[in-house]
Structure formats: C-alpha cells, structure tokens
C-alpha cells in the first residue's frame, strides 16, 4: 500500500515537471515519515527511496539508530537550539533555519563535529502567526548574516504555504518564493548557493513544482494520516 502510494505521488511529481517544462531530476520527493514507524520507512527503502523528512530531534535519532543504512534524512520541523546537537551530523539538510541565534547554535555544533551543515532559510511567506519563519522582507538580511558564519552552507529557502482547499490559492505564495530565491541568488553572496527551494506538501505540491520547487515534502499522500509514535519500552541512553 505505502509503496503504491509513493509510486502514485511519484507519477504526479513527474507529470507536474512535464507541465512546467522541467526535468524530473530537478525535483526531490521527500517522504515525510514523521510519526510513522521504522517499518514504514523500510517498506519504501525496498523500492529505492532514500529521502525522508522528520520534524522532531528525538524521532530523528531513534530512526537513524534503527536504520544504519545511508539515507538522506531531512530535518523539516521547528528546531529548538537545545536540540541542535542531536540533528547536526544526522540530517543531510536542515530546512528550518529562521533566526540568527539558531544558526549560531548550528555553527557551534558543526565546528565541534568538524562538519559543514547545509541549511535552508525558512520564510513565513504568508505571515501566519501560527508558523515559524521570517518574513520575506527580513530574509535577505538573515541570509547575509548566516552567510558570515563558518560551519554552515546556505543552500536555499523553505516555506510552508497556508492550508487551502484549492491548491491554486497558494500559487502566488510559491511564485513569491521563487522570485525571492532568484533575488538572493542574484546577490552572489559567498557561501550561498540558492539551489534549493523546499515548498509544497500533500495538498499543493504539484502547483509548487510548477512554480519552481526543487524539493517537495509529502507525508499524508504516501503514509496516510499522522499517528503518534508508540513509546518504546526499552530505555534509551539519549536525553532530549
């Protein structure tokens, strides 16, 4: 079932790329496995899926310890500064950097581990009070500030559009994100590549692709509705 769901989403991604005149290789489909058990991740591994999204540090640690194979784990949720140490070195990309203080904590942990951590700057494109991220107006300033920090590499931008019944309602937000990405890329800032634009989820990923998304984060259409992970009975040595 999950494999069939993934193949159906993959077909929709490919169709959206064709409509936009883009190569399928231009878009990374991230299977958002948050709250889903390791067994479901394993099912997708069987058909070659390697990109997964998590939004809690504890769950990321649990899954990376349970699955030793090399996978691309994307951290897509709000990241607290005291949880950075659990994410740096485990996530291939942190999508949700929305403050200089968080970026500085990632820098400290990256330097401690001898790493350069790829990150995206999270933009609250619709200025929703319930969501993280900075305003589009503040994004350029934050990119300039983070670009000065060693231990981080800015790869692009991320946004979560409002929940809507008609995905066309979000087209304007996705277009604004693409234009912001192009504006920042045009500044040619050292250490800033602006190659990635992470936007679009189950309800609107096709429109996001048509407007330039290079990464889409799809959970429900692949795994089904969210469920809380069952607490493991075994004790863990990690403290969160």
Coordinates of N, CA and C in Angstrom, one line a residue:
X1 N 0.8 -1.2 0.0 CA 0.0 0.0 0.0 C 0.9 1.3 0.0
X2 N 1.8 1.3 0.9 CA 2.7 2.5 1.0 C 3.5 2.7 -0.3
X3 N 4.0 1.5 -0.7 CA 4.8 1.6 -2.0 C 3.9 2.1 -3.2
X4 N 2.7 1.6 -3.2 CA 1.8 2.0 -4.3 C 1.5 3.5 -4.1
X5 N 1.3 4.0 -2.9 CA 1.0 5.4 -2.7 C 2.2 6.2 -3.2
X6 N 3.4 5.8 -2.8 CA 4.6 6.5 -3.2 C 4.7 6.6 -4.8
X7 N 4.4 5.5 -5.4 CA 4.5 5.4 -6.9 C 3.5 6.4 -7.5
X8 N 2.3 6.5 -6.9 CA 1.3 7.4 -7.4 C 1.7 8.8 -7.2
X9 N 2.3 9.2 -6.1 CA 2.8 10.5 -5.9 C 4.0 10.8 -6.8
X10 N 4.8 9.8 -7.0 CA 5.9 10.0 -8.0 C 5.4 10.3 -9.4
X11 N 4.3 9.6 -9.8 CA 3.8 9.9 -11.1 C 3.2 11.3 -11.2
X12 N 2.6 11.8 -10.1 CA 2.1 13.2 -10.1 C 3.3 14.2 -10.1
X13 N 4.4 13.9 -9.4 CA 5.5 14.8 -9.5 C 6.1 14.8 -10.9
X14 N 6.2 13.7 -11.6 CA 6.7 13.6 -12.9 C 5.8 14.4 -13.9
X15 N 4.5 14.3 -13.7 CA 3.5 15.0 -14.6 C 3.6 16.5 -14.4
X16 N 3.8 16.9 -13.1 CA 3.9 18.4 -12.8 C 5.2 18.9 -13.5
X17 N 6.3 18.1 -13.4 CA 7.5 18.5 -14.1 C 7.3 18.7 -15.6
X18 N 6.6 17.8 -16.2 CA 6.4 17.9 -17.6 C 5.6 19.1 -18.0
X19 N 4.5 19.4 -17.2 CA 3.7 20.6 -17.4 C 4.5 21.9 -17.3
X20 N 5.5 21.9 -16.4 CA 6.3 23.1 -16.2 C 7.5 23.1 -17.1
X21 N 7.7 22.1 -18.0 CA 8.9 22.0 -18.8 C 10.2 21.8 -18.1
X22 N 10.1 21.1 -17.0 CA 11.3 20.8 -16.2 C 11.7 19.3 -16.2
X23 N 12.9 19.1 -15.9 CA 13.4 17.7 -15.9 C 12.9 17.1 -14.5
X24 N 12.6 15.8 -14.6 CA 12.1 15.1 -13.3 C 13.3 15.2 -12.3
X25 N 14.5 15.1 -12.7 CA 15.6 15.1 -11.8 C 15.8 16.4 -11.1
X26 N 15.1 17.5 -11.5 CA 15.2 18.8 -10.8 C 14.4 18.8 -9.5
X27 N 13.6 17.8 -9.2 CA 12.8 17.9 -8.0 C 13.0 16.6 -7.1
X28 N 13.3 16.9 -5.9 CA 13.5 15.8 -4.9 C 12.2 15.6 -4.2
X29 N 11.7 14.4 -4.2 CA 10.4 14.0 -3.5 C 10.9 13.5 -2.1
X30 N 10.5 14.2 -1.1 CA 10.9 13.8 0.3 C 9.6 13.2 0.9
X31 N 9.8 11.9 1.3 CA 8.7 11.2 2.0 C 8.8 11.6 3.5
X32 N 7.7 12.3 3.9 CA 7.7 12.8 5.3 C 7.2 11.7 6.2
X33 N 8.2 11.1 6.9 CA 7.9 9.9 7.7 C 7.7 10.3 9.2
X34 N 7.6 11.5 9.5 CA 7.4 11.9 10.9 C 6.1 11.2 11.5
X35 N 6.3 10.7 12.7 CA 5.3 10.0 13.5 C 5.0 8.6 12.9
X36 N 5.7 8.2 11.8 CA 5.5 6.9 11.3 C 6.6 5.9 11.7
X37 N 6.2 4.6 11.9 CA 7.2 3.7 12.4 C 8.3 3.3 11.4
X38 N 9.4 2.8 12.0 CA 10.5 2.4 11.2 C 10.1 1.4 10.1
X39 N 9.2 0.6 10.4 CA 8.7 -0.5 9.4 C 8.2 0.2 8.1
X40 N 7.6 1.3 8.2 CA 7.1 2.0 7.0 C 8.2 2.6 6.2
X41 N 9.2 3.1 6.9 CA 10.4 3.6 6.2 C 11.1 2.4 5.4
X42 N 11.2 1.3 6.1 CA 11.8 0.1 5.5 C 11.0 -0.3 4.2
X43 N 9.7 -0.2 4.2 CA 8.9 -0.5 3.0 C 9.3 0.3 1.9
X44 N 9.5 1.6 2.1 CA 9.9 2.5 1.0 C 11.4 2.2 0.6
X45 N 12.2 1.9 1.5 CA 13.6 1.5 1.2 C 13.7 0.4 0.2
X46 N 12.7 -0.5 0.3 CA 12.7 -1.7 -0.6 C 12.6 -1.3 -2.1
X47 N 12.0 -0.1 -2.3 CA 11.8 0.3 -3.7 C 12.7 1.5 -4.1
X48 N 13.8 1.6 -3.2 CA 14.8 2.6 -3.6 C 14.7 4.0 -3.1
X49 N 13.7 4.3 -2.2 CA 13.5 5.6 -1.7 C 14.6 5.9 -0.7
X50 N 15.2 7.1 -0.8 CA 16.3 7.4 0.1 C 16.1 8.8 0.9
X51 N 15.1 9.6 0.4 CA 14.9 10.9 1.0 C 13.7 10.8 2.0
X52 N 13.9 11.1 3.2 CA 12.9 11.1 4.2 C 12.9 12.4 5.1
X53 N 11.7 12.8 5.6 CA 11.6 14.0 6.3 C 11.2 13.8 7.7
X54 N 11.8 14.4 8.7 CA 11.5 14.3 10.1 C 11.4 15.7 10.7
X55 N 10.6 15.9 11.7 CA 10.5 17.2 12.3 C 10.7 17.2 13.8
X56 N 11.1 16.1 14.4 CA 11.4 16.1 15.9 C 12.8 15.4 16.0
X57 N 13.6 16.1 16.8 CA 15.0 15.6 17.0 C 15.0 14.2 17.6
X58 N 14.2 13.9 18.6 CA 14.1 12.6 19.2 C 13.8 11.5 18.2
X59 N 12.8 11.8 17.3 CA 12.4 10.8 16.4 C 13.5 10.6 15.3
X60 N 14.2 11.7 15.0 CA 15.3 11.5 14.0 C 16.4 10.6 14.6
X61 N 16.7 10.8 15.8 CA 17.8 10.0 16.5 C 17.3 8.5 16.5
X62 N 16.1 8.3 16.9 CA 15.5 7.0 17.0 C 15.6 6.2 15.7
X63 N 15.2 6.9 14.6 CA 15.2 6.3 13.3 C 16.6 6.1 12.7
X64 N 17.5 7.0 12.9 CA 18.8 6.9 12.4 C 19.6 5.8 13.1
X65 N 19.2 5.6 14.4 CA 19.9 4.5 15.1 C 19.3 3.1 14.7
X66 N 18.0 3.1 14.4 CA 17.3 1.9 14.0 C 17.7 1.5 12.6
X67 N 18.0 2.4 11.7 CA 18.3 2.2 10.3 C 19.7 2.6 10.0
X68 N 20.6 1.7 10.0 CA 22.0 2.1 9.8 C 22.4 2.4 8.4
X69 N 21.5 2.0 7.4 CA 21.8 2.3 6.0 C 21.9 3.8 5.8
X70 N 22.7 4.2 4.7 CA 22.8 5.6 4.4 C 21.5 6.1 3.7
X71 N 20.8 7.0 4.4 CA 19.6 7.6 3.8 C 19.8 9.1 3.9
X72 N 19.0 9.9 3.2 CA 19.0 11.3 3.2 C 17.9 11.8 4.2
X73 N 18.3 12.1 5.4 CA 17.3 12.5 6.4 C 17.2 14.0 6.4
X74 N 16.1 14.6 6.1 CA 15.9 16.0 6.0 C 15.2 16.4 7.3
X75 N 15.7 17.4 8.0 CA 15.0 17.9 9.2 C 14.2 19.1 8.8
X76 N 12.8 18.9 8.9 CA 11.9 19.9 8.3 C 11.1 20.6 9.3
X77 N 11.2 20.3 10.6 CA 10.4 21.0 11.6 C 11.1 22.1 12.3
X78 N 10.3 22.7 13.2 CA 10.9 23.8 14.1 C 12.0 23.2 14.9
X79 N 13.2 23.8 14.9 CA 14.3 23.2 15.6 C 14.7 24.1 16.8
X80 N 14.6 23.6 18.0 CA 15.0 24.3 19.2 C 16.5 24.3 19.3
X81 N 17.0 25.3 19.9 CA 18.5 25.4 20.0 C 19.1 24.3 20.8
X82 N 18.4 23.9 21.9 CA 18.9 22.8 22.7 C 18.8 21.4 22.1
X83 N 18.2 21.3 20.9 CA 18.1 20.1 20.2 C 19.1 20.0 19.0
X84 N 19.8 21.1 18.8 CA 20.7 21.1 17.6 C 21.7 20.0 17.6
X85 N 22.2 19.7 18.8 CA 23.3 18.7 18.9 C 22.9 17.3 18.4
X86 N 21.5 17.1 18.4 CA 21.0 15.8 18.0 C 20.8 15.7 16.5
X87 N 20.7 16.9 15.9 CA 20.3 17.0 14.5 C 21.6 17.1 13.6
X88 N 22.5 18.0 14.0 CA 23.7 18.2 13.2 C 24.5 16.9 13.1
X89 N 24.8 16.5 11.9 CA 25.5 15.2 11.7 C 24.6 14.1 11.3
X90 N 23.3 14.2 11.6 CA 22.3 13.2 11.3 C 21.5 13.6 10.1
X91 N 21.1 14.9 10.0 CA 20.3 15.4 8.9 C 21.2 15.9 7.8
X92 N 20.8 15.5 6.5 CA 21.6 15.9 5.4 C 21.3 17.4 5.0
X93 N 20.2 17.9 5.5 CA 19.8 19.3 5.3 C 18.8 19.7 6.3
X94 N 19.1 20.8 7.0 CA 18.1 21.4 7.9 C 17.3 22.5 7.2
X95 N 16.0 22.2 7.0 CA 15.2 23.1 6.2 C 14.7 24.4 6.9
X96 N 14.9 24.4 8.2 CA 14.1 25.3 9.0 C 14.9 26.3 9.9
X97 N 15.9 27.0 9.3 CA 16.6 28.0 10.0 C 15.9 29.3 9.8
X98 N 15.5 29.9 10.9 CA 14.7 31.1 10.9 C 15.1 32.2 11.8
X99 N 16.3 32.0 12.4 CA 16.9 33.1 13.2 C 18.4 32.9 13.3
X100 N 19.0 34.1 13.5 CA 20.5 34.1 13.6 C 20.9 33.3 14.9
X101 N 20.2 33.3 15.9 CA 20.5 32.6 17.2 C 20.6 31.1 16.9
X102 N 19.6 30.6 16.1 CA 19.6 29.2 15.8 C 20.8 28.8 14.9
X103 N 21.1 29.7 13.9 CA 22.2 29.5 13.0 C 23.5 29.5 13.8
X104 N 23.6 30.3 14.8 CA 24.9 30.3 15.6 C 25.0 29.0 16.4
X105 N 23.9 28.5 16.9 CA 24.0 27.2 17.6 C 24.4 26.1 16.6
X106 N 23.9 26.1 15.4 CA 24.3 25.1 14.4 C 25.7 25.3 14.1
X107 N 26.2 26.5 14.0 CA 27.6 26.7 13.8 C 28.5 26.1 14.9
X108 N 28.1 26.3 16.1 CA 28.9 25.8 17.2 C 29.0 24.3 17.2
X109 N 27.8 23.6 17.0 CA 27.8 22.2 16.9 C 28.5 21.7 15.7
X110 N 28.4 22.3 14.6 CA 29.1 21.9 13.4 C 30.6 22.0 13.5
X111 N 31.1 23.0 14.1 CA 32.5 23.2 14.3 C 33.0 22.2 15.3
X112 N 32.2 21.9 16.3 CA 32.6 20.9 17.3 C 32.8 19.5 16.7
X113 N 31.9 19.2 15.7 CA 31.9 17.9 15.0 C 32.8 17.9 13.7
X114 N 33.3 19.1 13.4 CA 34.2 19.2 12.2 C 33.4 19.1 10.9
X115 N 32.2 19.6 10.9 CA 31.3 19.5 9.8 C 30.9 20.9 9.2
X116 N 30.4 20.8 8.0 CA 29.7 22.0 7.4 C 28.3 21.5 7.2
X117 N 27.4 22.2 7.8 CA 26.0 21.7 7.8 C 25.2 22.5 6.7
X118 N 24.6 21.8 5.8 CA 23.7 22.5 4.8 C 22.4 22.9 5.4
X119 N 22.0 24.2 5.1 CA 20.7 24.6 5.7 C 19.9 25.4 4.7
X120 N 18.6 25.5 4.9 CA 17.7 26.4 4.2 C 17.2 27.5 5.1
X121 N 16.9 28.6 4.6 CA 16.3 29.7 5.4 C 14.8 29.6 5.3
X122 N 14.1 29.5 6.4 CA 12.7 29.3 6.4 C 12.0 30.7 6.4
X123 N 11.1 30.8 5.4 CA 10.4 32.1 5.2 C 8.9 31.8 5.5
X124 N 8.3 32.6 6.3 CA 6.9 32.6 6.6 C 6.2 33.5 5.5
X125 N 6.0 32.9 4.4 CA 5.6 33.6 3.2 C 4.3 34.3 3.3
X126 N 3.4 33.7 4.1 CA 2.0 34.2 4.2 C 1.9 35.0 5.5
X127 N 3.0 35.2 6.3 CA 3.0 35.9 7.5 C 1.9 35.4 8.5
X128 N 1.9 34.1 8.6 CA 0.9 33.4 9.5 C 1.5 33.4 11.0
X129 N 0.7 33.8 11.9 CA 1.1 33.9 13.3 C 1.4 32.5 13.9
X130 N 0.8 31.5 13.4 CA 1.0 30.1 13.9 C 2.2 29.4 13.4
X131 N 2.9 30.0 12.5 CA 4.0 29.3 11.8 C 5.4 30.0 12.1
X132 N 6.4 29.2 12.1 CA 7.8 29.7 12.2 C 8.2 30.4 10.9
X133 N 9.4 30.9 10.9 CA 9.9 31.5 9.7 C 9.9 33.0 9.8
X134 N 10.8 33.6 9.0 CA 10.9 35.1 9.0 C 10.1 35.6 7.8
X135 N 9.8 36.9 7.8 CA 9.1 37.5 6.7 C 10.0 37.5 5.4
X136 N 9.4 37.6 4.3 CA 10.1 37.8 3.0 C 11.1 39.0 3.1
X137 N 10.6 40.1 3.7 CA 11.4 41.3 3.8 C 12.6 41.1 4.6
X138 N 12.6 40.2 5.6 CA 13.7 40.0 6.5 C 14.7 38.9 6.0
X139 N 14.2 38.2 5.0 CA 15.0 37.0 4.5 C 16.4 37.4 4.0
X140 N 16.5 38.4 3.2 CA 17.8 38.8 2.7 C 18.8 39.2 3.8
X141 N 18.3 39.9 4.8 CA 19.2 40.3 5.9 C 19.7 39.0 6.6
X142 N 18.8 38.1 6.9 CA 19.2 36.9 7.6 C 20.2 36.1 6.8
X143 N 19.9 36.0 5.5 CA 20.8 35.2 4.6 C 22.2 35.9 4.7
X144 N 22.3 37.2 4.6 CA 23.6 37.9 4.7 C 24.3 37.5 6.1
X145 N 23.5 37.5 7.1 CA 24.1 37.3 8.5 C 24.6 35.8 8.6
X146 N 23.8 34.9 8.2 CA 24.1 33.5 8.3 C 25.3 33.1 7.4
X147 N 25.3 33.8 6.2 CA 26.4 33.5 5.3 C 27.8 33.8 5.9
X148 N 27.8 34.7 6.9 CA 29.1 35.1 7.6 C 29.6 34.0 8.5
X149 N 28.7 33.0 8.9 CA 29.1 32.0 9.9 C 29.8 30.8 9.3
X150 N 30.9 30.4 9.8 CA 31.5 29.2 9.4 C 30.7 28.0 9.9
X151 N 30.9 26.9 9.2 CA 30.2 25.7 9.7 C 28.8 25.5 9.1
X152 N 28.3 26.5 8.3 CA 27.0 26.4 7.7 C 27.2 26.7 6.2
X153 N 26.3 26.1 5.4 CA 26.2 26.4 4.0 C 24.8 26.6 3.6
X154 N 24.5 27.8 3.1 CA 23.1 28.1 2.8 C 22.8 27.6 1.4
X155 N 21.8 26.7 1.3 CA 21.5 26.0 0.0 C 20.2 26.6 -0.6
X156 N 19.5 27.4 0.1 CA 18.3 27.9 -0.5 C 17.2 28.3 0.6
X157 N 16.0 28.2 0.2 CA 14.9 28.7 1.0 C 13.8 27.6 1.2
X158 N 13.1 27.7 2.3 CA 12.0 26.8 2.6 C 10.7 27.6 3.0
X159 N 9.6 27.1 2.7 CA 8.3 27.7 3.1 C 7.2 26.7 3.3
X160 N 6.3 27.0 4.2 CA 5.1 26.2 4.3 C 3.9 27.1 4.0
X161 N 3.2 26.9 2.9 CA 2.1 27.7 2.5 C 0.9 27.4 3.3
X162 N -0.1 28.3 3.4 CA -1.3 28.0 4.2 C -2.1 26.8 3.7
X163 N -2.8 26.2 4.6 CA -3.6 25.0 4.2 C -4.8 25.6 3.5
X164 N -5.1 25.0 2.3 CA -6.2 25.5 1.4 C -6.9 24.3 0.8
X165 N -8.1 24.5 0.4 CA -8.8 23.5 -0.3 C -8.4 23.4 -1.8
X166 N -8.2 24.6 -2.3 CA -7.8 24.7 -3.7 C -6.3 25.1 -3.8
X167 N -5.4 24.2 -4.2 CA -4.0 24.5 -4.3 C -3.7 25.7 -5.1
X168 N -4.5 26.1 -6.0 CA -4.3 27.3 -6.8 C -4.2 28.5 -6.0
X169 N -4.8 28.5 -4.8 CA -4.8 29.6 -3.9 C -3.3 29.9 -3.4
X170 N -2.5 28.9 -3.4 CA -1.1 29.1 -3.0 C -0.1 29.4 -4.1
X171 N -0.6 29.4 -5.3 CA 0.3 29.6 -6.4 C 1.1 31.0 -6.2
X172 N 0.4 32.0 -5.8 CA 1.0 33.3 -5.7 C 2.1 33.3 -4.6
X173 N 1.9 32.5 -3.5 CA 2.9 32.4 -2.5 C 4.1 31.7 -3.0
X174 N 3.9 30.6 -3.8 CA 5.0 29.8 -4.3 C 5.8 30.7 -5.4
X175 N 5.1 31.5 -6.1 CA 5.7 32.4 -7.1 C 6.6 33.4 -6.4
X176 N 6.1 33.9 -5.3 CA 6.9 34.9 -4.5 C 8.1 34.2 -3.9
X177 N 8.0 33.0 -3.5 CA 9.2 32.3 -3.0 C 10.3 32.1 -4.1
X178 N 9.8 31.8 -5.3 CA 10.8 31.6 -6.4 C 11.4 32.9 -6.7
X179 N 10.7 34.0 -6.7 CA 11.2 35.3 -7.0 C 12.2 35.8 -6.0
X180 N 11.9 35.4 -4.7 CA 12.8 35.8 -3.6 C 14.1 35.0 -3.7
X181 N 14.0 33.7 -4.1 CA 15.2 32.9 -4.3 C 16.0 33.5 -5.4
X182 N 15.4 33.9 -6.5 CA 16.2 34.4 -7.6 C 16.8 35.8 -7.2
X183 N 16.1 36.6 -6.4 CA 16.7 37.8 -6.0 C 17.9 37.6 -5.2
X184 N 17.8 36.7 -4.2 CA 19.0 36.4 -3.3 C 20.1 35.8 -4.1
X185 N 19.8 34.9 -5.1 CA 20.9 34.3 -5.9 C 21.6 35.4 -6.7
X186 N 20.9 36.4 -7.1 CA 21.5 37.5 -7.9 C 22.5 38.3 -7.1
X187 N 22.5 38.2 -5.8 CA 23.4 38.9 -4.9 C 24.8 38.3 -4.9
X188 N 24.9 37.0 -5.3 CA 26.1 36.3 -5.4 C 26.9 36.4 -4.1
X189 N 26.2 36.1 -3.0 CA 26.9 36.1 -1.7 C 27.8 34.9 -1.5
X190 N 28.9 35.0 -1.0 CA 29.8 33.9 -0.7 C 29.2 32.8 0.2
X191 N 29.3 31.6 -0.1 CA 28.7 30.5 0.7 C 27.2 30.4 0.6
X192 N 26.6 31.1 -0.4 CA 25.1 31.0 -0.6 C 24.9 30.5 -2.0
X193 N 24.3 29.3 -2.1 CA 24.1 28.8 -3.5 C 22.7 29.0 -4.0
X194 N 21.7 29.1 -3.2 CA 20.3 29.2 -3.6 C 19.9 28.2 -4.6
X195 N 20.3 27.0 -4.5 CA 20.0 26.0 -5.5 C 18.7 25.2 -5.1
X196 N 18.3 25.3 -3.9 CA 17.1 24.6 -3.4 C 15.9 25.5 -3.0
X197 N 14.7 25.1 -3.3 CA 13.5 25.7 -2.9 C 12.6 24.7 -2.4
X198 N 12.5 24.5 -1.1 CA 11.7 23.5 -0.5 C 10.3 24.0 -0.2
X199 N 9.3 23.6 -0.9 CA 7.9 24.1 -0.7 C 7.0 23.1 -1.4
X200 N 5.8 23.0 -0.9 CA 4.8 22.1 -1.4 C 4.7 20.9 -0.6
X201 N 3.4 20.6 -0.2 CA 3.1 19.4 0.6 C 2.0 18.6 -0.1
X202 N 1.4 17.6 0.6 CA 0.4 16.8 0.0 C -0.7 17.5 -0.7
X203 N -1.2 18.6 -0.2 CA -2.3 19.3 -0.8 C -1.9 20.2 -1.9
X204 N -0.7 20.6 -2.1 CA -0.3 21.6 -3.1 C 1.0 21.4 -3.8
X205 N 1.6 20.2 -3.7 CA 3.0 20.0 -4.2 C 3.1 20.2 -5.7
X206 N 2.0 19.9 -6.4 CA 2.0 20.0 -7.9 C 2.1 21.4 -8.4
X207 N 1.4 22.3 -7.7 CA 1.5 23.7 -8.0 C 2.8 24.3 -7.6
X208 N 3.4 23.8 -6.5 CA 4.7 24.2 -6.1 C 5.7 23.9 -7.1
X209 N 5.7 22.7 -7.6 CA 6.6 22.2 -8.7 C 6.5 23.1 -9.9
X210 N 5.3 23.4 -10.3 CA 5.0 24.3 -11.5 C 5.6 25.7 -11.3
X211 N 5.7 26.1 -10.0 CA 6.3 27.4 -9.7 C 7.7 27.4 -9.3
X212 N 8.4 26.2 -9.4 CA 9.8 26.2 -9.2 C 10.4 25.4 -8.0
X213 N 9.5 24.7 -7.2 CA 10.1 23.9 -6.1 C 11.1 22.9 -6.6
X214 N 12.2 22.8 -5.8 CA 13.2 21.8 -6.1 C 13.0 20.6 -5.1
X215 N 12.3 20.8 -4.0 CA 12.0 19.8 -3.0 C 10.6 19.9 -2.6
X216 N 9.9 18.8 -2.6 CA 8.5 18.8 -2.1 C 8.4 17.8 -0.9
X217 N 7.7 18.1 0.1 CA 7.6 17.3 1.3 C 6.2 16.7 1.4
X218 N 6.1 15.4 1.2 CA 4.8 14.8 1.1 C 4.7 13.6 2.1
X219 N 3.8 13.8 3.0 CA 3.6 12.8 4.0 C 2.3 12.0 3.9
X220 N 1.2 12.7 4.1 CA -0.1 12.1 4.1 C -0.4 11.3 2.8
X221 N -0.1 11.8 1.7 CA -0.4 11.1 0.4 C 0.4 9.8 0.3
X222 N 1.5 9.7 1.0 CA 2.3 8.5 1.0 C 2.0 7.5 2.1
X223 N 2.0 8.1 3.4 CA 1.9 7.2 4.6 C 0.5 7.2 5.1
X224 N -0.4 8.1 4.7 CA -1.7 8.1 5.3 C -1.6 9.2 6.5
X225 N -2.8 9.3 7.2 CA -2.9 10.3 8.2 C -1.9 10.1 9.3
X226 N -1.5 11.2 10.0 CA -0.5 11.1 11.0 C -1.0 10.2 12.2
X227 N 0.0 9.7 12.9 CA -0.3 9.0 14.1 C 0.9 9.2 15.0
X228 N 0.6 9.2 16.3 CA 1.7 9.3 17.3 C 2.5 8.1 17.4
X229 N 3.8 8.2 17.4 CA 4.7 7.0 17.5 C 4.4 6.4 18.9
X230 N 4.3 5.1 18.9 CA 4.2 4.4 20.2 C 5.5 4.5 21.0
X231 N 5.4 4.8 22.2 CA 6.6 4.9 23.1 C 7.3 3.6 23.2
X232 N 8.6 3.6 23.0 CA 9.4 2.4 23.1 C 9.5 2.0 24.5
X233 N 9.4 0.8 24.8 CA 9.5 0.3 26.2 C 11.0 0.3 26.7
X234 N 11.8 0.1 25.7 CA 13.2 0.0 26.1 C 13.8 1.4 26.5
X235 N 14.7 1.4 27.4 CA 15.2 2.7 27.8 C 16.2 3.1 26.8
X236 N 16.4 4.4 26.7 CA 17.3 4.9 25.7 C 18.4 5.7 26.5
X237 N 19.6 5.8 25.9 CA 20.7 6.5 26.6 C 20.6 8.0 26.2
X238 N 19.8 8.3 25.2 CA 19.7 9.7 24.8 C 18.8 10.5 25.7
X239 N 19.1 11.7 26.0 CA 18.2 12.6 26.7 C 17.8 13.8 25.9
X240 N 16.5 14.0 25.8 CA 16.0 15.1 25.0 C 15.3 16.2 25.8

